[in-house]
Amino acid sequence: MSANSHGVGGVAFDPKRRSWPPEANVFIALVAITAVFELLNRFDGGSFLFNMRANVPGLFNQARLDIMILQVAITGIIALGVTQVIILGGIDLSSGSVVGATAMIVMSFAQTALVNGNPNPKAIFGEWAMDLPVIVPIMVGLACGLAAGLINGTLIAYTGIPPFIATLGMMVSARGVARWWSNGQPVSFPTESFANLANGDLLGTLTFGLVHWPGQNPAIVFIALAILFHLILKFTIYGKHTYAIGSNEDAARMSGIKVKSHKVLVYAIAGMCAAVAAIMLTSKNLTAQAGMGVMYELDAIAMAVIGGVSLSGGRGSILGTVLGAAIFSVIISGFTSIRLDAYYQEMVKGAIIVGAVVLDQWRQRRSAARG
Amino acid sequence: MDGDVILRTEGLTKHYGGVHALQGANFELRAGEHVAIMGDNGAGKSTFVRQITAVERRTAGKIWFGGKEVDFENPLEAREAGIETVFQNLALADDLDVPSNLFLGRERIRFNLGPFSILDRRSMRTATVAALEKTAVKIPNLSNTIRNMSGGQRQCVAIARTAAFASKLVIMDEPTAALGVQETAQVENIIRTLKEHGEPLILISHNMRQVFDLVDRIVVFRRGRIVANLRKEETSGQDVVAYITGAKTGPEYADAA
Ligand SMILES: Nc1ncnc2c1ncn2[C@@H]1O[C@H](COP(=O)(O)OP(=O)(O)OP(=O)(O)O)[C@@H](O)[C@H]1O
Ligand SMILES: [Mg+2]
């Protein structure tokens, strides 16, 4: 391979001096922030990540790691869909509410007839909806998310209203559905198979008992979906067109990309991601409440933005969002570990989101100045 | 004679609110013919192109392409019908690399899975190198996004895009506006090759020398109207300038001016 095999016209180019992938910076930030919390904990005689107790085995503070991973997994699943919407040049404010509505509806199809020998006190439907095979609530849930996403996408693509407005409308309406569904009452007592979706040992099943990771199925689903969507965005037409539309919608249209139907597809996928999160969340909590998922959309957007996904579209990656999600979770757990009040946590969370956007704007101005 | 006409427009009109950007354009292009469109800034040249390629919905008028009347719904249909266009704004996606831009909207695939079809990146890359070499452009790294590329490099990517695909009609809207001497010469060579292959071309250009070098016929636009239709042998640079500035108007267009 000659030196110019990367380009045309015989200009010298040294492939070894290629610029870093932007995710590398996010990864460094992740390591740095983790190190800061580790240090802060050490001043206190404790540790953020490591196991300091002699009576517990293991190098790491497993309990904290488990909480961190679980915390990030469910919002992270939403963030995977939101990432694609943002790369497309849109935004989805409805995902938290879609989680709420989907949770209520899913749980109604996942209930068990008898609780401790008595009829289910929270039953929504009659006998016919009791003890259904687990595939039923899953399909119902995915259908809910798909419907919400299709409505979002169709509104945005075919009426031309800004994504912000369309998904804001869905955010309010879907929350309304969640409240109306059972008149504000929680829906509870799922079948064992449904409870196992989140609480079982999926990894153990998948690896025929070689590796066990009980109770962390949301994380496994998150990682699996992250890998799937990362590959899809990188290697398929779907990914190419998503970046192209986010980068320059007019150019995409002039080049013959079916911009409208593609937008509908991306929002539909985002809706289904929210539905998967809802299924995992209800299964984990064994109950559904109308207030579930409040503000999740902002956490998801924050994860993407922290991970380098540009709010102006066209730039970012799933890998970035996964790293952003990790940073997000380290910060939240970090504050808990240094016993910072929850109020402060919210404030700092807000500041981080704004900070990430400012950073993105700054990066854009800098690249515009060069270009 | 009609079988010979590859593109015809009748009364093509576009209004942007109160702006009459294009007024009743009657235009004809014969098989194998190369025609230049000239005119001052804002004369309506690009607007004309945008109506033919269905980038915008025209206000009025009819279009015939390849012998039958067409009403393209969107740019994809125009492209699928065989019209390749280098738009004045280039229509490139800044955040994608060179091969992705070259194949934007018609990616080569390895497995067909509908919208999730797997891209054939290697073959697109090879074809990109081949197409770009025809334009003599120098680009150090094709995997970089085109955001930071020079105006000329971007223009060459847009031109290579039309050169890389078979077509029935090529439209170039100021293709050499940002190009250096060598690249301009190379693009003109591409145009000559099209001529040799009998592919018809509409070239929009402000460059008198280039127009007289390359085309058979010159159509002049002024304030949204066609004011002259001149065979190259029967006209001169001075003449064309007179039509552009309004000092002269073709007799058959007298009512238009
Ligand atoms: N989207 C639009 N909305 C309103 N007016 C427009 C729009 N597009 C073009 N125009 C107007 O239509 C007229 C023709 O514009 P057009 O771009 O066709 O000019 P042109 O002949 O291509 O000029 P140039 O040589 O500068 O490229 C101009 O007066 C322009 O301001
Ligand atoms: Mg123009």
mmCIF file with all atom_site columns, N, CA and C in Angstrom, chain B residues 178-198:
data_model
loop_
_atom_site.group_PDB
_atom_site.id
_atom_site.type_symbol
_atom_site.label_atom_id
_atom_site.label_alt_id
_atom_site.label_comp_id
_atom_site.label_asym_id
_atom_site.label_entity_id
_atom_site.label_seq_id
_atom_site.pdbx_PDB_ins_code
_atom_site.Cartn_x
_atom_site.Cartn_y
_atom_site.Cartn_z
_atom_site.occupancy
_atom_site.B_iso_or_equiv
_atom_site.pdbx_formal_charge
_atom_site.auth_seq_id
_atom_site.auth_comp_id
_atom_site.auth_asym_id
_atom_site.auth_atom_id
_atom_site.pdbx_PDB_model_num
ATOM 1  N N  . ALA B 1 178 ? -15.743 26.924 -8.624  1.00 0.00 ? 178 ALA B N  1
ATOM 2  C CA . ALA B 1 178 ? -14.740 27.036 -7.564  1.00 0.00 ? 178 ALA B CA 1
ATOM 3  C C  . ALA B 1 178 ? -13.453 26.305 -7.910  1.00 0.00 ? 178 ALA B C  1
ATOM 4  N N  . LEU B 1 179 ? -13.298 25.925 -9.176  1.00 0.00 ? 179 LEU B N  1
ATOM 5  C CA . LEU B 1 179 ? -12.193 25.029 -9.492  1.00 0.00 ? 179 LEU B CA 1
ATOM 6  C C  . LEU B 1 179 ? -10.937 25.746 -9.964  1.00 0.00 ? 179 LEU B C  1
ATOM 7  N N  . GLY B 1 180 ? -9.809  25.124 -9.694  1.00 0.00 ? 180 GLY B N  1
ATOM 8  C CA . GLY B 1 180 ? -8.531  25.608 -10.190 1.00 0.00 ? 180 GLY B CA 1
ATOM 9  C C  . GLY B 1 180 ? -8.380  25.308 -11.676 1.00 0.00 ? 180 GLY B C  1
ATOM 10 N N  . VAL B 1 181 ? -7.267  25.779 -12.232 1.00 0.00 ? 181 VAL B N  1
ATOM 11 C CA . VAL B 1 181 ? -7.051  25.658 -13.682 1.00 0.00 ? 181 VAL B CA 1
ATOM 12 C C  . VAL B 1 181 ? -7.089  24.204 -14.128 1.00 0.00 ? 181 VAL B C  1
ATOM 13 N N  . GLN B 1 182 ? -6.322  23.383 -13.410 1.00 0.00 ? 182 GLN B N  1
ATOM 14 C CA . GLN B 1 182 ? -6.196  21.988 -13.816 1.00 0.00 ? 182 GLN B CA 1
ATOM 15 C C  . GLN B 1 182 ? -7.516  21.240 -13.677 1.00 0.00 ? 182 GLN B C  1
ATOM 16 N N  . GLU B 1 183 ? -8.205  21.482 -12.562 1.00 0.00 ? 183 GLU B N  1
ATOM 17 C CA . GLU B 1 183 ? -9.472  20.796 -12.321 1.00 0.00 ? 183 GLU B CA 1
ATOM 18 C C  . GLU B 1 183 ? -10.532 21.244 -13.318 1.00 0.00 ? 183 GLU B C  1
ATOM 19 N N  . THR B 1 184 ? -10.526 22.537 -13.645 1.00 0.00 ? 184 THR B N  1
ATOM 20 C CA . THR B 1 184 ? -11.480 23.031 -14.645 1.00 0.00 ? 184 THR B CA 1
ATOM 21 C C  . THR B 1 184 ? -11.263 22.325 -15.972 1.00 0.00 ? 184 THR B C  1
ATOM 22 N N  . ALA B 1 185 ? -10.000 22.251 -16.380 1.00 0.00 ? 185 ALA B N  1
ATOM 23 C CA . ALA B 1 185 ? -9.691  21.581 -17.640 1.00 0.00 ? 185 ALA B CA 1
ATOM 24 C C  . ALA B 1 185 ? -10.184 20.145 -17.610 1.00 0.00 ? 185 ALA B C  1
ATOM 25 N N  . GLN B 1 186 ? -10.017 19.512 -16.475 1.00 0.00 ? 186 GLN B N  1
ATOM 26 C CA . GLN B 1 186 ? -10.404 18.117 -16.352 1.00 0.00 ? 186 GLN B CA 1
ATOM 27 C C  . GLN B 1 186 ? -11.923 17.953 -16.438 1.00 0.00 ? 186 GLN B C  1
ATOM 28 N N  . VAL B 1 187 ? -12.651 18.862 -15.787 1.00 0.00 ? 187 VAL B N  1
ATOM 29 C CA . VAL B 1 187 ? -14.111 18.795 -15.848 1.00 0.00 ? 187 VAL B CA 1
ATOM 30 C C  . VAL B 1 187 ? -14.573 19.040 -17.280 1.00 0.00 ? 187 VAL B C  1
ATOM 31 N N  . GLU B 1 188 ? -13.891 19.966 -17.957 1.00 0.00 ? 188 GLU B N  1
ATOM 32 C CA . GLU B 1 188 ? -14.254 20.204 -19.355 1.00 0.00 ? 188 GLU B CA 1
ATOM 33 C C  . GLU B 1 188 ? -13.999 18.960 -20.192 1.00 0.00 ? 188 GLU B C  1
ATOM 34 N N  . ASN B 1 189 ? -12.955 18.225 -19.837 1.00 0.00 ? 189 ASN B N  1
ATOM 35 C CA . ASN B 1 189 ? -12.709 16.957 -20.523 1.00 0.00 ? 189 ASN B CA 1
ATOM 36 C C  . ASN B 1 189 ? -13.832 15.963 -20.271 1.00 0.00 ? 189 ASN B C  1
ATOM 37 N N  . ILE B 1 190 ? -14.312 15.928 -19.043 1.00 0.00 ? 190 ILE B N  1
ATOM 38 C CA . ILE B 1 190 ? -15.439 15.039 -18.734 1.00 0.00 ? 190 ILE B CA 1
ATOM 39 C C  . ILE B 1 190 ? -16.625 15.395 -19.616 1.00 0.00 ? 190 ILE B C  1
ATOM 40 N N  . ILE B 1 191 ? -16.855 16.710 -19.768 1.00 0.00 ? 191 ILE B N  1
ATOM 41 C CA . ILE B 1 191 ? -17.981 17.157 -20.587 1.00 0.00 ? 191 ILE B CA 1
ATOM 42 C C  . ILE B 1 191 ? -17.778 16.742 -22.045 1.00 0.00 ? 191 ILE B C  1
ATOM 43 N N  . ARG B 1 192 ? -16.539 16.868 -22.524 1.00 0.00 ? 192 ARG B N  1
ATOM 44 C CA . ARG B 1 192 ? -16.267 16.446 -23.905 1.00 0.00 ? 192 ARG B CA 1
ATOM 45 C C  . ARG B 1 192 ? -16.512 14.953 -24.083 1.00 0.00 ? 192 ARG B C  1
ATOM 46 N N  . THR B 1 193 ? -16.145 14.191 -23.060 1.00 0.00 ? 193 THR B N  1
ATOM 47 C CA . THR B 1 193 ? -16.383 12.747 -23.132 1.00 0.00 ? 193 THR B CA 1
ATOM 48 C C  . THR B 1 193 ? -17.879 12.458 -23.240 1.00 0.00 ? 193 THR B C  1
ATOM 49 N N  . LEU B 1 194 ? -18.667 13.198 -22.472 1.00 0.00 ? 194 LEU B N  1
ATOM 50 C CA . LEU B 1 194 ? -20.114 13.033 -22.563 1.00 0.00 ? 194 LEU B CA 1
ATOM 51 C C  . LEU B 1 194 ? -20.569 13.286 -23.994 1.00 0.00 ? 194 LEU B C  1
ATOM 52 N N  . LYS B 1 195 ? -20.021 14.331 -24.589 1.00 0.00 ? 195 LYS B N  1
ATOM 53 C CA . LYS B 1 195 ? -20.385 14.682 -25.965 1.00 0.00 ? 195 LYS B CA 1
ATOM 54 C C  . LYS B 1 195 ? -20.059 13.537 -26.921 1.00 0.00 ? 195 LYS B C  1
ATOM 55 N N  . GLU B 1 196 ? -18.850 12.980 -26.745 1.00 0.00 ? 196 GLU B N  1
ATOM 56 C CA . GLU B 1 196 ? -18.446 11.865 -27.602 1.00 0.00 ? 196 GLU B CA 1
ATOM 57 C C  . GLU B 1 196 ? -19.382 10.677 -27.454 1.00 0.00 ? 196 GLU B C  1
ATOM 58 N N  . HIS B 1 197 ? -19.843 10.456 -26.240 1.00 0.00 ? 197 HIS B N  1
ATOM 59 C CA . HIS B 1 197 ? -20.753 9.337  -26.005 1.00 0.00 ? 197 HIS B CA 1
ATOM 60 C C  . HIS B 1 197 ? -22.185 9.673  -26.394 1.00 0.00 ? 197 HIS B C  1
ATOM 61 N N  . GLY B 1 198 ? -22.391 10.878 -26.877 1.00 0.00 ? 198 GLY B N  1
ATOM 62 C CA . GLY B 1 198 ? -23.728 11.261 -27.313 1.00 0.00 ? 198 GLY B CA 1
ATOM 63 C C  . GLY B 1 198 ? -24.692 11.541 -26.175 1.00 0.00 ? 198 GLY B C  1
#
